[in-house]
Every structure is written in structure tokens, then in C-alpha cells.
Amino acid sequence: MEKEVLIIGGGVIGLSIGREVRKRGVKRINIIEAGECGGEASWAAAGMLGPQAEADEAGAFFEFCIESRGLYPSLANELLDETGTDVELDRAGTLYLAFSDDDVRILRQRFQWQNEAGLAVEHLDASEVRRAEPFVSPDVREALYFPNDWQVDNRKLCTALRQYCEINGIEITERTRVDRLITDQGRITGVRAGGVSYMADQVIIAAGAWTTQILFGEKRIPLKVVPVRGQMLAFHTAKRLFERVIYSSGGYIVPRRDGRILAGSTTEEAGFDRETTDSAAAALFEMACVIAPSLGNLEIADHWAGLRPRSPDGFPVIGRIEGIDGLYLATGHYRNGILLAPATAQIVAADIVEGKPSGYAAVFSPDRFHLGAIRTGN
Ligand code: FAD
Ligand code: GLY
């Protein structure tokens, strides 16, 4: 019998999984999306592919991030061929600026361990930074340059992934919220959404910050994936002022091809509220002006918020729950879901289609949170 796969959530994770499962030969795939595909965190993100700029130490999570980043050049080319959409993978690299003694100390530590690990990282003094990026503040003391930390236009990425799905016969059901999983003798056999039952051999939850709102029987899945709000500003310029993504300890700016300069971000526990606030706009404006004072002269073109999905330990939750057939989780990507989408999709598809569990299975398994209660119904 041909396998039927149902994916709950059409963000970057759900869409990427749909594409990868299709590529491995599954023909019957349905993505059920509560709103519009790519309309939540995946739309709000900054699109940075920056594991080296963000990491304080090596480890399995860091390796996974590096692996996923490495998939982007071929993904961008394939999506262009498959859909005609350019996802604007920008490989100019990322600068991390130091303004204070603390920043300098952290930067030097990061340079040392990444250099020792054989990763591409360069140390720049203040004059080299200002030569590379003339609009950076004269207060900058030094910087690290990560040539392989890139950026992608996350909104175009979701558009391209969605186009791939449409072109390749993946059914997309939008404005339809999955309320509960259908169980039959301990196995998940489908979902209920808007009063309709959708049956499937394999259900994948890729519902981001809303993961735990989906009912399992009469209860919520006992996994605390919580929403963490992030707000962003966009400045508008007629011409591009910066070449690279620029980080500081206070936040980051991301220059886009269309002239916008994104400035992010806040990290707030505000439940499912994704309203923007004046205080966050002021803080982001100030942070951006520390990086580059001339940003203060630009018009603010936009201000938005999105909800990052954070698991209890901050790492992704990818895999089956032991003892429950027919269900797979791909959630909790927190600050790195755009970066991690290609590698996540590959390990999910390899596991469910080809029965090849990934080496990361133990690290990201839902079972690390001891979800036994879901099995027993307790
Ligand atoms: P989402 O994009 O939120 O998608 C989940 C989807 O599931 C939603 O569309 C939702 O409507 C749907 N859904 C939920 N419940 C149901 C249901 N019951 N039935 C049907 N559908 C449902 N990551 C990076 O890698 N780089 C960055 O630079 C970066 N910057 C960020 C900046 C900000 C301000 C924010 C907020 C996030 C940022 N992130 C970044 C993180 C990244 O956006 C997320 O990790 C990623 O988008 C998560 O993808 P997702 O598909 O799991 O979630
Ligand atoms: N990874 C950037 C952010 O979450 O703001």
C-alpha cells in the first residue's frame, strides 16, 4: 500500500519536510495549515544562517547547524530550477563586532575555539572593520568575520518551497486548524480539523510554537514547546549600505537586496501575543544605531513580530515518541528554524520513508523529555 503522509503546519519546517518526502518518492502528501503557509515564525525571521556567529561551544547541535548551512547552496540552486524563485542566498558572510571589554573577551574565545576546530573565521582590527563596512560605528574595537555564515530571504524561501509543493502534487489545505490526533489502539491514524477527519499512515507535527495545542485524545501533548516572541524593525534605504550581516552582543542587522535593513530582535515571553510594542521598536532602533549611527537618519519601513518555538532545553525536537506508531515530531527549532530546515527535512524524510534513522536521533529525540504520559493517557 502506498504511504500517505500528513504534515501539520506549513512553516519552513513543514514545507521542507513535504518537499524532501516527495523527493523520496511519496506521492500522497497533505500539509494542513491553520493560516497561510509560511505566515508565522518563518515569515518573521531574519533569515540568518549563522551558526558560527551564535555558538559558544562545539557539540552535536552546532554540528547539525553547520551541516544544515552546508545544504543551502544546493537547495537554493535546486529551488531556482524547480520553481523559478530565487531565495536570495547571500554569501557575503557575517561580522561580529566588539564594543566593550566583555565583547572583546568573548570574541577572542570564540576565535580561538573555532580556529582550533578548523572553521573559517578571521579576526579584524577596527580599521579593517571600517574598511569592510564604512557605515559601522567608529566605536567598534575589533570584530570576527565568518565568511561561511550566510543569509537567505526566508519569505522567498517559504514561497519557493510552497511552489515546489504545488508543482509536485502535494496537497496544501490552508486556513484549517488541526484540533486533535485520531488514535486507534495506540496508533495515530489521522487528524481532526474543522470537523473533518483526514486519515494518514504517518502524521508529522511541524506546528512550531503551537505544537502543544494539538490534542492527543482529550489531553495536550505533554511537551512544553512555548512561544518566544521576537520583534524586528526594517529600515529603508535606496541603496545597499552594508555588504554583510552584522552582529553585536545587543542584536543584529541584516542588509537585504531590496534595500531594507532588518534589525533584530527581542526575546520575550508574551504567550501567543504577536503584537508589536513601542518599547521594543525604541530598543531595536537604539541597538541598530550602536552598530551604525547613520541608521538613525533612515526611515523605518516596517515593524513586526513572530513566535519562535522553544523546547524545554532550547534544542529541536525531532523524532518518534517511543511506543506511538504513526506520529513524528519536528518542532522546537527556536532561533534557528530557517537554518535548520534543510537538515531537519532530510533526517525526517530518511527516517520515515527509508527507515534510516539519523545519527542525531538520540540528541533530538522527543523521548529525552520522558513523554511516557502520552502513551498511558495519564
Ligand atoms: P512556523 O513558521 O511558526 O510554522 C508553524 C506553522 O504551523 C504555522 O504556519 C502555524 O499556522 C501552523 N500551525 C500551528 N498549529 C497548527 C494546527 N493545529 N493546525 C494546522 N497548522 C498549525 N531562524 C533562523 O534560522 N535564522 C534567523 O535569522 C532567525 N531569525 C528569527 C527572528 C525572529 C524575530 C523570529 C521570531 C524567529 C527567527 N528565527 C530564525 C527562528 C525561525 O523563524 C523559527 O525557528 C522557524 O521559523 C520555525 O519554523 P516552523 O515551521 O517550526 O514554525
Ligand atoms: N536567530 C535570530 C533570532 O531568533 O532573532
Coordinates of C-alpha atoms and ligand atoms in Angstrom, one line a residue:
M1 CA 0.0 0.0 0.0
E2 CA 1.3 3.5 -0.8
K3 CA 2.2 5.5 2.2
E4 CA 0.2 8.7 2.9
V5 CA 1.9 11.4 4.9
L6 CA 0.1 14.3 6.6
I7 CA 2.0 17.3 7.9
I8 CA 0.5 19.6 10.5
G9 CA 1.9 23.1 9.8
G10 CA 3.1 24.8 6.7
G11 CA 6.0 26.8 8.0
V12 CA 9.6 26.4 6.8
I13 CA 9.9 23.1 8.6
G14 CA 6.6 21.5 7.4
L15 CA 7.1 22.7 3.8
S16 CA 10.7 21.5 3.7
I17 CA 9.7 18.1 5.0
G18 CA 6.9 17.9 2.4
R19 CA 9.5 18.6 -0.4
E20 CA 12.0 16.1 0.9
V21 CA 9.4 13.3 1.5
R22 CA 8.1 13.9 -2.1
K23 CA 11.7 13.7 -3.5
R24 CA 12.0 10.3 -1.8
G25 CA 9.0 9.0 -3.8
V26 CA 6.0 9.5 -1.5
K27 CA 3.1 10.7 -3.7
R28 CA 0.3 11.3 -1.3
I29 CA 1.3 14.2 1.0
N30 CA -1.1 16.6 2.6
I31 CA 0.0 19.7 4.5
I32 CA -2.6 21.2 6.8
E33 CA -2.0 24.8 7.8
A34 CA -4.0 26.8 10.3
G35 CA -3.3 30.1 8.5
E36 CA -1.3 30.7 5.4
C37 CA 1.9 28.7 4.6
G38 CA 5.0 30.4 5.8
G39 CA 2.9 33.1 7.5
E40 CA 4.2 32.7 11.1
A41 CA 7.7 32.5 12.6
S42 CA 9.1 31.5 9.2
W43 CA 7.8 34.9 7.8
A44 CA 9.0 36.9 10.8
A45 CA 12.6 35.6 10.8
A46 CA 15.8 37.4 9.8
G47 CA 17.0 34.6 7.6
M48 CA 20.5 34.4 9.1
L49 CA 22.4 31.2 8.5
G50 CA 24.8 32.0 11.3
P51 CA 25.9 29.0 13.5
Q52 CA 29.4 30.3 14.0
A53 CA 28.3 33.8 15.0
E54 CA 25.9 32.4 17.5
A55 CA 27.8 29.4 19.0
D56 CA 29.7 29.4 22.3
E57 CA 30.8 25.8 22.0
A58 CA 31.1 22.8 19.8
G59 CA 28.7 19.9 20.2
A60 CA 26.0 17.9 18.3
F61 CA 23.7 20.9 17.9
F62 CA 26.5 23.0 16.4
E63 CA 27.4 20.2 14.1
F64 CA 23.8 19.9 13.0
C65 CA 23.7 23.6 12.3
I66 CA 26.9 23.5 10.3
E67 CA 25.6 20.5 8.3
S68 CA 22.3 22.3 7.5
R69 CA 24.1 25.5 6.5
G70 CA 26.1 23.4 4.1
L71 CA 23.0 22.2 2.3
Y72 CA 21.9 25.8 1.4
P73 CA 23.9 26.4 -1.8
S74 CA 22.4 23.3 -3.5
L75 CA 19.0 23.9 -2.0
A76 CA 18.9 27.5 -3.4
N77 CA 20.0 26.2 -6.9
E78 CA 17.5 23.4 -6.9
L79 CA 14.6 25.6 -5.8
L80 CA 15.5 28.1 -8.6
D81 CA 15.4 25.2 -11.1
E82 CA 12.3 23.7 -9.7
T83 CA 10.2 26.9 -9.2
G84 CA 11.9 29.8 -10.8
T85 CA 12.1 31.6 -7.4
D86 CA 15.4 33.0 -6.3
V87 CA 15.6 32.6 -2.5
E88 CA 18.5 35.2 -2.4
L89 CA 21.1 33.1 -0.7
D90 CA 23.7 35.8 0.1
R91 CA 27.2 34.5 0.8
A92 CA 28.9 37.8 1.8
G93 CA 29.3 36.4 5.3
T94 CA 28.8 37.8 8.8
L95 CA 30.7 40.2 11.0
Y96 CA 30.5 40.0 14.8
L97 CA 31.5 43.4 16.4
A98 CA 33.1 44.1 19.8
F99 CA 32.4 47.4 21.5
S100 CA 33.2 46.6 25.2
D101 CA 35.8 44.7 27.2
D102 CA 33.4 41.8 27.6
D103 CA 32.7 41.7 23.9
V104 CA 36.4 41.5 23.2
R105 CA 36.9 38.7 25.6
I106 CA 34.0 36.7 24.2
L107 CA 35.1 37.3 20.6
R108 CA 38.7 36.2 21.3
Q109 CA 37.4 33.0 23.0
R110 CA 35.2 32.3 20.0
F111 CA 38.0 32.9 17.6
Q112 CA 40.3 30.5 19.5
W113 CA 38.0 27.5 19.6
Q114 CA 36.6 27.9 16.1
N115 CA 40.1 28.4 14.7
E116 CA 41.3 25.4 16.5
A117 CA 38.4 23.4 15.2
G118 CA 39.4 24.3 11.7
L119 CA 36.4 26.5 11.0
A120 CA 36.6 29.6 8.7
V121 CA 37.0 32.6 11.0
E122 CA 39.1 35.8 10.6
H123 CA 40.0 38.4 13.2
L124 CA 39.7 42.0 12.1
D125 CA 41.0 45.1 13.8
A126 CA 38.9 48.3 13.9
S127 CA 40.4 49.8 10.8
E128 CA 39.8 46.6 8.8
V129 CA 36.2 46.5 10.0
R130 CA 35.6 50.1 8.9
R131 CA 37.3 49.4 5.5
A132 CA 35.0 46.4 5.0
E133 CA 31.8 48.2 6.3
P134 CA 32.3 52.0 6.2
F135 CA 29.0 52.7 8.0
V136 CA 29.9 50.7 11.1
S137 CA 30.3 52.9 14.2
P138 CA 33.7 54.4 14.9
D139 CA 33.4 53.0 18.4
V140 CA 34.0 49.4 17.1
R141 CA 37.1 47.9 18.7
E142 CA 37.5 44.7 16.7
A143 CA 35.5 42.0 15.0
L144 CA 35.3 38.4 13.8
Y145 CA 34.4 37.7 10.2
F146 CA 32.6 34.4 9.5
P147 CA 32.8 34.0 5.7
N148 CA 30.5 30.9 5.7
D149 CA 27.7 32.4 7.9
W150 CA 25.3 33.5 5.3
Q151 CA 21.7 34.7 4.9
V152 CA 18.7 33.8 2.9
D153 CA 15.4 35.6 2.2
N154 CA 13.2 33.5 4.5
R155 CA 10.0 34.7 2.9
K156 CA 11.1 33.9 -0.6
L157 CA 12.3 30.5 0.7
C158 CA 8.8 29.7 2.0
T159 CA 7.3 30.9 -1.3
A160 CA 9.7 28.7 -3.2
L161 CA 9.0 25.7 -1.0
R162 CA 5.3 26.2 -1.3
Q163 CA 5.6 26.5 -5.1
Y164 CA 7.6 23.2 -5.2
C165 CA 4.7 21.5 -3.2
E166 CA 2.1 22.8 -5.6
I167 CA 4.0 21.9 -8.7
N168 CA 4.7 18.4 -7.4
G169 CA 1.1 17.5 -6.4
I170 CA 1.5 17.9 -2.6
E171 CA -2.0 18.9 -1.3
I172 CA -2.0 22.1 0.8
T173 CA -5.0 22.7 2.9
E174 CA -4.8 26.3 4.4
R175 CA -7.0 28.1 6.9
T176 CA -7.7 24.8 8.6
R177 CA -6.5 24.1 12.1
V178 CA -5.9 20.6 13.3
D179 CA -7.6 20.2 16.6
R180 CA -6.7 16.7 17.6
L181 CA -4.9 13.5 16.6
I182 CA -7.0 10.5 15.8
T183 CA -5.8 7.4 17.7
D184 CA -6.7 3.7 17.1
Q185 CA -5.3 1.2 19.5
G186 CA -2.3 3.4 20.4
R187 CA -1.5 4.2 16.8
I188 CA -2.1 7.7 15.2
T189 CA -4.2 7.2 12.1
G190 CA -5.1 10.8 11.2
V191 CA -6.2 14.1 12.4
R192 CA -9.5 16.0 13.0
A193 CA -9.5 19.5 11.6
G194 CA -12.5 21.8 11.3
G195 CA -14.9 18.9 11.9
V196 CA -13.3 16.8 9.1
S197 CA -11.2 13.6 9.6
Y198 CA -8.0 13.3 7.5
M199 CA -6.6 9.8 7.6
A200 CA -2.9 9.1 7.1
D201 CA -0.2 6.4 7.7
Q202 CA 2.2 8.9 9.1
V203 CA 1.3 12.2 10.8
I204 CA 4.1 14.7 11.3
I205 CA 3.7 17.6 13.7
A206 CA 5.5 20.7 12.4
A207 CA 3.3 23.2 14.2
G208 CA 6.0 25.4 15.6
A209 CA 5.0 27.4 18.7
W210 CA 1.5 25.8 18.6
T211 CA 2.7 22.2 18.9
T212 CA 1.3 21.6 22.3
Q213 CA -2.2 22.9 21.5
I214 CA -2.9 19.9 19.4
L215 CA -4.9 17.4 21.4
F216 CA -3.9 13.8 21.8
G217 CA -7.1 12.0 22.9
E218 CA -8.5 14.5 25.4
K219 CA -5.1 15.9 26.5
R220 CA -2.4 18.1 25.2
I221 CA 0.9 16.5 24.3
P222 CA 3.0 16.8 27.5
L223 CA 5.8 18.5 25.8
K224 CA 6.4 22.2 26.7
V225 CA 7.1 23.9 23.4
V226 CA 6.5 27.5 24.3
P227 CA 6.2 30.6 22.1
V228 CA 9.0 33.2 22.5
R229 CA 8.2 36.4 20.8
G230 CA 10.8 38.2 18.6
Q231 CA 10.2 41.6 17.2
M232 CA 12.1 43.1 14.2
L233 CA 12.4 46.5 12.6
A234 CA 13.2 47.3 9.0
F235 CA 14.9 50.5 7.8
H236 CA 14.5 51.5 4.3
T237 CA 17.4 52.8 2.1
A238 CA 17.5 53.4 -1.7
K239 CA 20.9 51.7 -2.0
R240 CA 22.6 48.9 0.0
L241 CA 24.7 50.4 2.8
F242 CA 26.1 47.1 4.2
E243 CA 27.5 44.1 2.5
R244 CA 27.4 41.6 5.4
V245 CA 25.1 40.5 8.2
I246 CA 26.4 42.4 11.3
Y247 CA 26.1 41.0 14.8
S248 CA 26.8 42.6 18.1
S249 CA 26.1 41.5 21.7
G250 CA 23.0 43.7 21.7
G251 CA 21.4 42.5 18.4
Y252 CA 22.0 42.3 14.6
I253 CA 21.3 44.0 11.4
V254 CA 20.7 42.2 8.1
P255 CA 21.0 44.1 4.8
R256 CA 18.6 42.8 2.1
R257 CA 18.9 43.0 -1.6
D258 CA 15.7 45.1 -1.9
G259 CA 17.3 48.0 0.2
R260 CA 15.7 47.1 3.5
I261 CA 18.0 46.7 6.6
L262 CA 16.4 44.4 9.1
A263 CA 17.2 45.0 12.8
G264 CA 16.5 42.3 15.4
S265 CA 15.4 41.1 17.7
T266 CA 13.7 40.9 21.0
T267 CA 13.3 37.7 23.1
E268 CA 10.0 37.9 25.1
E269 CA 7.7 35.5 26.8
A270 CA 4.4 37.0 25.9
G271 CA 2.3 33.9 25.3
F272 CA 0.7 33.7 21.9
D273 CA 0.5 37.5 21.6
R274 CA 2.4 38.6 18.5
E275 CA 1.5 42.3 18.6
T276 CA 4.4 44.7 18.3
T277 CA 5.3 47.2 21.1
D278 CA 6.6 50.8 21.0
S279 CA 9.2 49.9 23.7
A280 CA 10.7 47.2 21.5
A281 CA 10.8 49.5 18.5
A282 CA 12.7 52.0 20.6
A283 CA 15.1 49.4 21.9
L284 CA 15.8 47.9 18.4
F285 CA 16.3 51.4 17.0
E286 CA 18.8 52.2 19.7
M287 CA 20.6 48.8 19.2
A288 CA 20.9 49.4 15.5
C289 CA 22.3 52.9 16.0
V290 CA 25.0 51.4 18.2
I291 CA 26.1 49.2 15.3
A292 CA 25.8 52.0 12.8
P293 CA 24.8 55.5 13.9
S294 CA 23.8 56.6 10.5
L295 CA 20.8 54.2 10.6
G296 CA 19.2 56.8 12.8
N297 CA 18.7 59.0 9.7
L298 CA 16.7 56.4 7.8
E299 CA 13.0 55.9 7.6
I300 CA 11.6 52.9 9.5
A301 CA 9.7 50.9 6.9
D302 CA 8.3 48.1 9.0
H303 CA 8.0 46.6 12.4
W304 CA 6.7 43.0 13.1
A305 CA 6.8 40.1 15.5
G306 CA 6.8 36.3 15.3
L307 CA 6.7 33.4 17.8
R308 CA 9.7 31.2 18.0
P309 CA 9.0 27.6 19.2
R310 CA 11.3 26.8 22.2
S311 CA 11.5 23.3 23.7
P312 CA 12.4 22.9 27.4
D313 CA 16.2 22.6 26.6
G314 CA 16.1 25.0 23.7
F315 CA 17.0 22.3 21.1
P316 CA 14.9 20.9 18.3
V317 CA 12.6 18.0 19.0
I318 CA 12.8 15.6 16.0
G319 CA 11.6 12.0 16.0
R320 CA 9.1 9.5 17.1
I321 CA 7.8 9.0 20.6
E322 CA 8.7 5.6 21.7
G323 CA 5.6 3.3 21.7
I324 CA 3.5 5.5 19.4
D325 CA 3.3 4.5 15.8
G326 CA 2.3 6.8 13.1
L327 CA 3.4 10.0 14.8
Y328 CA 6.6 12.1 14.2
L329 CA 7.6 15.4 15.8
A330 CA 9.6 18.1 14.0
T331 CA 9.4 21.2 16.2
G332 CA 11.2 23.4 18.8
H333 CA 13.6 25.0 16.3
Y334 CA 13.6 28.1 18.4
R335 CA 16.1 30.7 17.0
N336 CA 17.4 28.5 14.1
G337 CA 14.5 27.1 12.2
I338 CA 15.4 28.7 8.9
L339 CA 19.0 27.5 9.2
L340 CA 17.9 24.0 10.3
A341 CA 15.1 23.4 7.9
P342 CA 17.1 21.6 5.2
A343 CA 18.9 19.2 7.6
T344 CA 15.7 18.6 9.6
A345 CA 13.8 17.7 6.4
Q346 CA 16.5 15.3 5.3
I347 CA 16.6 13.4 8.6
V348 CA 12.8 13.2 8.9
A349 CA 12.4 12.0 5.3
A350 CA 15.2 9.5 5.5
D351 CA 13.7 8.0 8.7
I352 CA 10.0 7.8 7.7
V353 CA 10.4 6.9 4.0
E354 CA 13.6 4.8 4.1
G355 CA 13.7 3.7 7.7
K356 CA 17.1 5.2 8.1
P357 CA 17.3 6.9 11.5
S358 CA 19.8 9.7 11.7
G359 CA 22.9 9.9 13.9
Y360 CA 21.1 12.9 15.6
A361 CA 18.2 10.7 16.6
A362 CA 19.3 10.3 20.2
V363 CA 20.2 14.0 20.6
F364 CA 16.9 15.4 19.3
S365 CA 14.5 12.6 20.2
P366 CA 11.3 13.6 21.9
D367 CA 11.9 10.8 24.4
R368 CA 14.6 12.9 26.1
F369 CA 11.6 14.6 27.8
H370 CA 10.2 11.3 29.0
L371 CA 6.8 11.7 27.3
G372 CA 5.5 8.4 28.7
A373 CA 2.3 10.0 29.9
I374 CA 1.2 10.4 26.3
R375 CA 1.3 6.6 26.0
T376 CA -0.6 5.7 29.1
G377 CA -3.0 8.5 28.8
N378 CA -2.1 9.6 32.4
Ligands
FAD1 P1 6.3 28.3 11.9 O1 6.9 29.1 10.8 O2 5.7 29.1 13.0 O3 5.3 27.4 11.3 C1 4.4 26.6 12.0 C2 3.1 26.6 11.3 O4 2.2 25.6 11.9 C3 2.4 27.9 11.3 O5 2.2 28.4 10.0 C4 1.1 27.7 12.0 O6 0.0 28.4 11.5 C5 0.9 26.2 11.8 N1 0.1 25.5 12.8 C6 0.2 25.6 14.1 N2 -0.7 24.9 14.8 C7 -1.4 24.3 13.8 C8 -2.6 23.4 13.8 N3 -3.1 22.9 14.9 N4 -3.1 23.0 12.6 C9 -2.6 23.5 11.4 N5 -1.5 24.3 11.4 C10 -0.9 24.7 12.5 N6 15.8 31.3 12.5 C11 16.9 31.2 11.7 O7 17.4 30.1 11.4 N7 17.6 32.4 11.4 C12 17.2 33.6 11.8 O8 17.8 34.6 11.5 C13 16.0 33.7 12.5 N8 15.6 34.9 13.0 C14 14.4 35.0 13.7 C15 13.9 36.2 14.0 C16 12.7 36.3 14.7 C17 12.2 37.7 15.1 C18 12.0 35.2 14.9 C19 10.6 35.3 15.6 C20 12.4 33.9 14.6 C21 13.7 33.8 14.0 N9 14.2 32.6 13.6 C22 15.3 32.5 12.9 C23 13.6 31.3 14.0 C24 12.7 30.7 12.9 O9 11.8 31.7 12.4 C25 11.9 29.6 13.5 O10 12.7 28.6 14.2 C26 11.2 28.8 12.3 O11 10.5 29.7 11.5 C27 10.3 27.7 12.9 O12 9.7 27.1 11.8 P2 8.3 26.3 12.0 O13 7.9 25.8 10.6 O14 8.6 25.3 13.0 O15 7.3 27.3 12.6
GLY2 N1 18.2 33.8 15.2 C1 17.8 35.2 15.4 C2 16.6 35.4 16.2 O1 16.0 34.5 16.7 O2 16.4 36.5 16.5

